[in-house]
Coordinates of C-alpha atoms in Angstrom, one line a residue:
M1 CA 30.8 103.4 266.5
S2 CA 31.4 106.6 264.1
G3 CA 27.4 107.2 264.3
I4 CA 27.9 107.4 268.5
F5 CA 30.8 109.2 268.4
I6 CA 29.7 112.3 265.9
T7 CA 26.0 112.2 268.2
K8 CA 28.6 112.7 271.2
I9 CA 30.8 115.6 269.3
K10 CA 27.6 117.1 268.4
W11 CA 26.5 116.9 272.2
L12 CA 29.6 118.9 272.9
I13 CA 28.6 121.8 270.5
R14 CA 25.6 122.4 272.3
N15 CA 27.0 122.1 275.8
P16 CA 29.9 122.9 276.0
W17 CA 30.2 124.8 279.4
T18 CA 32.2 121.8 281.4
F19 CA 35.1 122.2 278.4
I20 CA 35.4 125.8 278.2
L21 CA 35.3 126.4 282.0
M22 CA 38.0 123.6 282.7
T23 CA 40.3 125.1 280.2
F24 CA 39.6 128.8 281.3
M25 CA 40.6 127.6 284.2
S26 CA 43.8 126.1 283.9
I27 CA 44.8 128.9 282.1
L28 CA 43.8 131.1 284.9
F29 CA 45.3 129.5 287.5
A30 CA 48.6 129.0 285.6
L31 CA 48.9 132.5 284.9
I32 CA 48.1 134.2 288.6
T33 CA 50.5 131.1 290.2
G34 CA 53.2 131.0 287.4
G35 CA 53.0 134.8 286.2
A36 CA 51.6 135.9 283.2
N37 CA 55.3 137.7 282.0
G38 CA 57.6 134.1 281.0
T39 CA 60.7 135.4 282.8
N40 CA 61.7 135.7 286.5
K41 CA 63.4 139.1 286.3
I42 CA 62.9 141.8 289.4
T43 CA 61.5 144.4 288.2
V44 CA 62.6 147.2 289.6
P45 CA 61.1 151.2 289.7
A46 CA 63.4 153.7 288.5
Y47 CA 63.1 157.7 288.1
T48 CA 65.5 160.3 286.7
E49 CA 64.9 163.8 285.0
L50 CA 67.4 163.8 282.4
N51 CA 65.8 162.8 279.3
Q52 CA 69.1 161.5 277.5
I53 CA 69.5 158.6 280.8
K54 CA 65.9 157.4 279.1
N55 CA 67.5 157.3 276.0
S56 CA 71.0 156.0 276.5
S57 CA 71.5 152.5 277.0
L58 CA 72.1 152.7 280.1
A59 CA 68.8 151.2 281.1
E60 CA 68.7 148.7 278.2
M61 CA 72.2 147.1 279.5
I62 CA 70.9 146.4 282.8
D63 CA 68.0 144.7 281.6
E64 CA 69.8 142.3 279.0
K65 CA 72.9 141.6 281.5
S66 CA 71.2 141.0 284.7
I67 CA 68.4 139.7 286.8
F68 CA 66.7 142.9 287.0
K69 CA 64.8 144.8 285.3
I70 CA 64.1 149.1 284.7
D71 CA 60.6 150.0 285.0
W72 CA 60.7 153.8 284.8
V73 CA 58.1 156.0 287.4
T74 CA 57.5 159.8 286.5
D75 CA 57.9 161.3 289.8
K76 CA 59.9 160.4 292.4
R77 CA 57.2 160.6 294.9
A78 CA 55.9 157.9 293.6
L79 CA 58.9 156.1 293.1
E80 CA 59.3 156.4 297.0
K81 CA 56.2 155.4 297.7
K82 CA 56.7 152.1 296.0
I83 CA 59.6 151.5 298.5
L84 CA 57.9 152.4 301.6
S85 CA 54.8 150.4 300.7
G86 CA 56.6 147.2 300.4
K87 CA 55.7 147.0 296.6
H88 CA 59.6 146.8 295.8
E89 CA 62.6 145.8 297.9
F90 CA 64.4 149.3 295.9
G91 CA 64.5 151.6 293.7
I92 CA 67.3 154.0 292.1
V93 CA 67.3 157.3 290.6
F94 CA 69.7 158.3 287.8
N95 CA 72.5 160.9 287.6
Q96 CA 74.2 162.1 285.1
D97 CA 77.1 160.6 286.4
D98 CA 75.6 159.0 289.7
Y99 CA 72.6 157.1 291.3
D100 CA 70.8 157.3 294.0
I101 CA 69.5 153.3 295.1
L102 CA 66.8 154.0 297.3
V103 CA 66.6 150.7 299.9
G104 CA 62.9 149.5 301.8
I105 CA 64.1 146.0 302.3
N106 CA 67.8 145.1 303.2
S107 CA 68.7 141.8 301.4
P108 CA 71.5 140.7 298.8
N109 CA 69.9 141.8 295.8
V110 CA 70.3 145.3 296.7
V111 CA 74.7 144.8 296.6
L112 CA 73.9 142.4 293.1
F113 CA 71.7 145.3 291.8
E114 CA 74.1 148.6 292.9
N115 CA 76.9 146.4 291.1
T116 CA 75.1 145.7 288.2
V117 CA 74.4 149.5 287.9
K118 CA 78.0 150.2 288.7
N119 CA 79.0 147.8 285.3
A120 CA 76.5 149.4 283.4
Y121 CA 77.6 153.1 284.1
H122 CA 81.2 152.2 283.5
L123 CA 80.1 150.6 279.6
D124 CA 77.9 153.5 279.0
K125 CA 81.4 155.8 280.1
Q126 CA 83.3 153.8 277.7
F127 CA 81.0 153.3 274.5
N128 CA 80.9 157.1 275.1
Q129 CA 85.0 158.1 275.1
L130 CA 84.8 155.6 272.0
E131 CA 82.1 157.6 269.5
Q132 CA 83.9 161.0 270.8
A133 CA 87.3 159.8 269.3
S134 CA 86.1 157.9 266.4
G135 CA 83.3 160.1 265.3
E136 CA 81.5 156.9 265.0
E137 CA 77.9 156.4 266.3
N138 CA 76.5 153.2 267.6
V139 CA 80.0 152.0 269.1
K140 CA 78.3 149.7 271.0
E141 CA 76.2 147.8 268.3
I142 CA 79.6 147.6 265.5
I143 CA 81.7 146.0 268.6
E144 CA 79.0 143.3 268.8
N145 CA 78.3 142.8 265.2
N146 CA 82.1 142.7 264.7
S147 CA 83.7 140.9 267.6
F148 CA 86.6 139.1 267.4
F149 CA 85.1 136.2 269.4
N150 CA 82.5 133.9 269.7
V151 CA 81.4 133.3 272.9
K152 CA 79.2 129.7 273.5
S153 CA 77.8 129.1 276.9
Q154 CA 77.2 125.8 278.2
W155 CA 75.6 124.3 281.4
F156 CA 76.2 121.0 283.3
H157 CA 74.3 119.5 286.5
G158 CA 74.5 116.4 288.3
Q159 CA 72.5 113.4 288.0
D160 CA 69.9 114.3 291.1
T161 CA 70.0 117.8 290.8
F162 CA 67.0 119.7 291.4
L163 CA 65.6 121.9 288.3
F164 CA 62.7 124.1 288.8
D165 CA 60.9 126.7 286.6
G166 CA 57.9 127.8 288.4
N167 CA 56.0 129.2 284.5
L168 CA 56.3 125.4 283.2
H169 CA 55.3 123.7 286.7
T170 CA 52.1 125.8 286.9
L171 CA 51.4 125.4 283.1
F172 CA 52.2 121.4 283.8
G173 CA 50.7 120.7 287.1
F174 CA 47.2 123.1 286.2
S175 CA 46.6 121.8 282.6
L176 CA 47.3 117.9 284.0
F177 CA 44.9 119.0 287.1
F178 CA 41.7 120.5 285.2
V179 CA 41.4 118.3 282.8
I180 CA 40.7 115.0 284.6
Y181 CA 37.7 116.8 285.2
T182 CA 36.8 117.3 281.5
I183 CA 37.5 113.6 280.3
A184 CA 35.8 112.7 283.7
Y185 CA 32.8 114.5 283.3
S186 CA 33.0 112.9 279.2
V187 CA 32.8 109.6 280.8
F188 CA 29.8 110.3 283.0
Q189 CA 27.9 110.6 280.5
I190 CA 28.0 106.5 280.0
L191 CA 25.9 106.7 283.8
L192 CA 23.7 108.7 282.6
E193 CA 22.8 106.8 279.8
K194 CA 22.3 103.9 281.2
R195 CA 20.5 105.7 284.2
T196 CA 17.9 107.2 281.4
G197 CA 17.6 103.7 279.3
V198 CA 19.9 105.1 276.5
W199 CA 22.6 102.6 276.8
D200 CA 19.5 99.2 276.4
R201 CA 18.2 101.5 273.3
V202 CA 21.5 101.4 271.7
I203 CA 22.7 97.7 272.8
L204 CA 19.0 97.0 271.2
S205 CA 20.7 98.6 267.5
P206 CA 23.0 97.0 265.2
V207 CA 25.9 98.8 267.3
R208 CA 28.1 95.7 268.9
K209 CA 28.8 96.4 272.7
W210 CA 32.6 97.2 272.2
E211 CA 32.1 99.9 269.7
M212 CA 29.9 101.5 272.4
Y213 CA 32.8 101.6 274.7
V214 CA 35.7 102.5 271.9
A215 CA 33.6 105.8 270.5
N216 CA 32.9 107.0 274.3
F217 CA 36.9 105.9 275.5
L218 CA 37.7 108.6 271.7
Y219 CA 35.5 110.7 272.2
S220 CA 36.6 111.8 276.2
F221 CA 40.3 111.3 274.8
L222 CA 39.7 114.1 271.7
I223 CA 38.2 117.0 274.5
G224 CA 41.0 116.1 276.7
Y225 CA 43.4 116.1 274.5
V226 CA 42.6 119.5 272.8
Q227 CA 42.0 121.4 276.4
V228 CA 45.6 120.7 277.1
V229 CA 46.4 121.3 273.9
I230 CA 44.9 124.6 273.9
V231 CA 46.3 125.7 276.6
F232 CA 50.0 125.0 275.3
F233 CA 49.5 126.9 272.4
I234 CA 48.2 129.7 274.2
F235 CA 51.2 129.9 276.5
R236 CA 53.6 129.3 273.9
F237 CA 52.5 131.6 271.3
I238 CA 50.8 134.1 273.5
V239 CA 52.4 134.1 277.7
K240 CA 55.7 133.3 275.2
V241 CA 56.8 130.5 278.3
D242 CA 59.8 129.1 277.0
F243 CA 59.5 125.0 276.4
H244 CA 63.2 124.9 275.5
G245 CA 62.9 124.1 272.2
M246 CA 60.4 121.4 272.9
F247 CA 57.0 122.2 272.5
W248 CA 56.1 120.2 269.8
Q249 CA 57.4 117.2 271.8
T250 CA 55.5 117.8 274.6
L251 CA 51.9 117.9 272.9
L252 CA 53.0 114.0 271.7
L253 CA 53.7 113.3 274.8
L254 CA 50.5 114.5 276.1
I255 CA 48.9 111.2 274.5
P256 CA 50.0 108.6 276.9
Y257 CA 48.7 111.1 279.9
V258 CA 45.4 111.4 278.8
L259 CA 44.5 108.0 278.0
A260 CA 45.6 107.1 281.7
I261 CA 42.8 110.3 282.8
V262 CA 40.6 108.2 280.6
A263 CA 41.2 104.8 281.7
L264 CA 40.9 106.1 285.7
S265 CA 37.3 107.8 284.7
I266 CA 36.0 104.6 282.9
F267 CA 37.5 102.6 286.4
I268 CA 35.8 105.1 288.7
I269 CA 32.7 105.0 286.5
G270 CA 32.7 101.2 287.6
T271 CA 32.8 101.8 290.5
V272 CA 30.1 103.9 291.7
N273 CA 26.5 103.3 291.4
T274 CA 24.8 106.7 291.5
I275 CA 24.7 110.4 290.1
Q276 CA 25.4 111.5 293.8
Q277 CA 28.3 109.2 294.4
F278 CA 30.3 110.3 291.2
N279 CA 30.1 113.9 292.2
A280 CA 31.7 113.0 295.3
V281 CA 34.5 111.2 294.6
I282 CA 35.8 113.2 291.6
P283 CA 36.9 116.5 293.6
I284 CA 38.7 114.0 296.3
V285 CA 40.1 111.9 293.5
S286 CA 41.3 114.9 291.3
V287 CA 43.0 116.8 294.5
S288 CA 44.8 114.2 296.0
M289 CA 46.2 113.0 293.2
A290 CA 47.3 116.6 292.1
M291 CA 48.6 116.8 295.6
I292 CA 50.5 113.8 295.9
G293 CA 51.0 113.3 292.2
G294 CA 53.2 116.8 292.1
A295 CA 50.9 118.9 290.5
F296 CA 50.7 121.9 292.8
W297 CA 54.6 121.4 293.9
P298 CA 57.4 119.7 292.9
L299 CA 58.2 115.8 294.4
D300 CA 61.9 117.2 294.9
I301 CA 60.3 119.2 298.0
V302 CA 58.6 116.3 299.5
D303 CA 60.4 114.7 302.6
S304 CA 58.1 111.8 303.3
T305 CA 59.2 108.5 301.8
F306 CA 55.4 107.0 302.5
M307 CA 54.1 110.1 300.2
L308 CA 57.0 109.6 297.9
Q309 CA 56.3 105.9 297.0
L310 CA 52.4 106.7 296.9
S311 CA 53.0 108.9 294.6
K312 CA 54.6 106.1 292.2
L313 CA 50.7 105.3 291.8
I314 CA 49.3 108.4 290.6
P315 CA 49.3 109.2 287.3
I316 CA 50.3 112.8 286.9
T317 CA 53.5 111.6 288.6
Y318 CA 54.2 109.9 285.3
G319 CA 52.4 113.0 283.1
M320 CA 54.9 115.5 285.0
E321 CA 58.0 113.2 284.8
V322 CA 57.7 113.2 281.1
L323 CA 56.8 116.8 280.6
Y324 CA 59.5 118.0 282.7
G325 CA 61.7 116.0 281.6
V326 CA 61.8 116.4 278.1
T327 CA 61.9 120.3 278.5
L328 CA 64.2 120.7 281.5
Y329 CA 66.4 117.4 282.0
G330 CA 66.6 117.0 278.3
Y331 CA 65.6 113.5 278.7
N332 CA 66.6 110.9 275.6
L333 CA 63.7 108.4 274.0
E334 CA 65.2 105.5 276.5
Q335 CA 64.5 107.8 279.7
I336 CA 60.8 108.9 278.6
L337 CA 60.1 105.3 278.1
Y338 CA 59.8 104.4 281.4
P339 CA 57.2 106.6 282.7
V340 CA 55.3 106.8 279.5
S341 CA 55.0 102.6 279.3
I342 CA 53.4 103.1 283.2
L343 CA 50.9 105.4 281.7
L344 CA 50.0 103.1 279.0
L345 CA 50.2 100.3 281.4
M346 CA 47.6 102.0 283.7
T347 CA 45.3 102.5 280.4
V348 CA 45.2 98.9 279.7
V349 CA 44.8 97.7 283.4
L350 CA 42.3 100.2 284.6
T351 CA 40.2 100.3 281.5
G352 CA 40.2 96.5 281.6
L353 CA 39.1 96.3 285.1
G354 CA 36.4 99.9 284.9
I355 CA 34.6 97.6 281.4
H356 CA 34.3 94.8 284.1
L357 CA 33.0 96.9 286.7
M358 CA 30.0 98.3 284.6
E359 CA 29.3 95.4 282.8
R360 CA 28.8 93.6 286.1
N361 CA 27.2 96.5 288.4
Y362 CA 24.7 97.3 285.7
I363 CA 21.4 96.5 286.0
S364 CA 19.1 96.9 283.2

């Protein structure tokens, strides 16, 4: 068994292109649709002729205390061009004691931003007055570091509340989607080996048949799991996506999903007879599962009862539920156990059916 497994690894080293392509596609699509900055802040172009405004804590307070992020431009005409082109809803010109908001699209964000800037101006003036009266510099930092009050923020939601994180959803969805191709085409090697006669030659060796299946199963699981782990590591430590403190737990909970996809791929191999059939089935199965299972959009926005019932037969549904549950919903062990158990059940059933079909349909 170890010899077959090592042979598979050597083959992967010599032919890594499917693995590399699917990993790259997972990263690319998650970046494009989810955003590379890991934040949901609204960028507001800003201009000022006063350097002391740029160097003051005014813009810093707006960035820290609100959903807006100030983006300085060097020319007022460039600011106006951004507004007129529709790239931004509005922009702002900072003056010494007041400001001008240039509005391109009149939306509720304009009022919210104006209140944010107004509060920031008031706080900035208060800090300046305190510095003049006390003779101390950096009064803002002194007050924050020596506060008499410790504020702890908490939030709650109802049992059926729909929570959504665009960055996490696209990361989870596309990672679980593209790993289907990587795993399926690794299991596809079994079909190729049977067609080329390699499978027969291995059977004549001292290796037992169950060892052949286990070696292929472990190989497919390994490359699929490594692919998703690489994607998650890149988004956690380079792109800085917030996993809500549950990063290592998500890596552990990926295992049942990857096992289920390996089993599903074995089942598909058992149902097809030719390479052409396999190449036609895999895109249909993977895309339809991603759409029905909630990889491309949350199932919470789906109204069709039939589609929701159909999603319960899809491994991606439970993979997304586990990952979303542990990161956003704070699932405990009992809540996680149900989708994990379904994925493990799928693994056992599909693996058994797939091996049975491969043995029944195989003609040496």
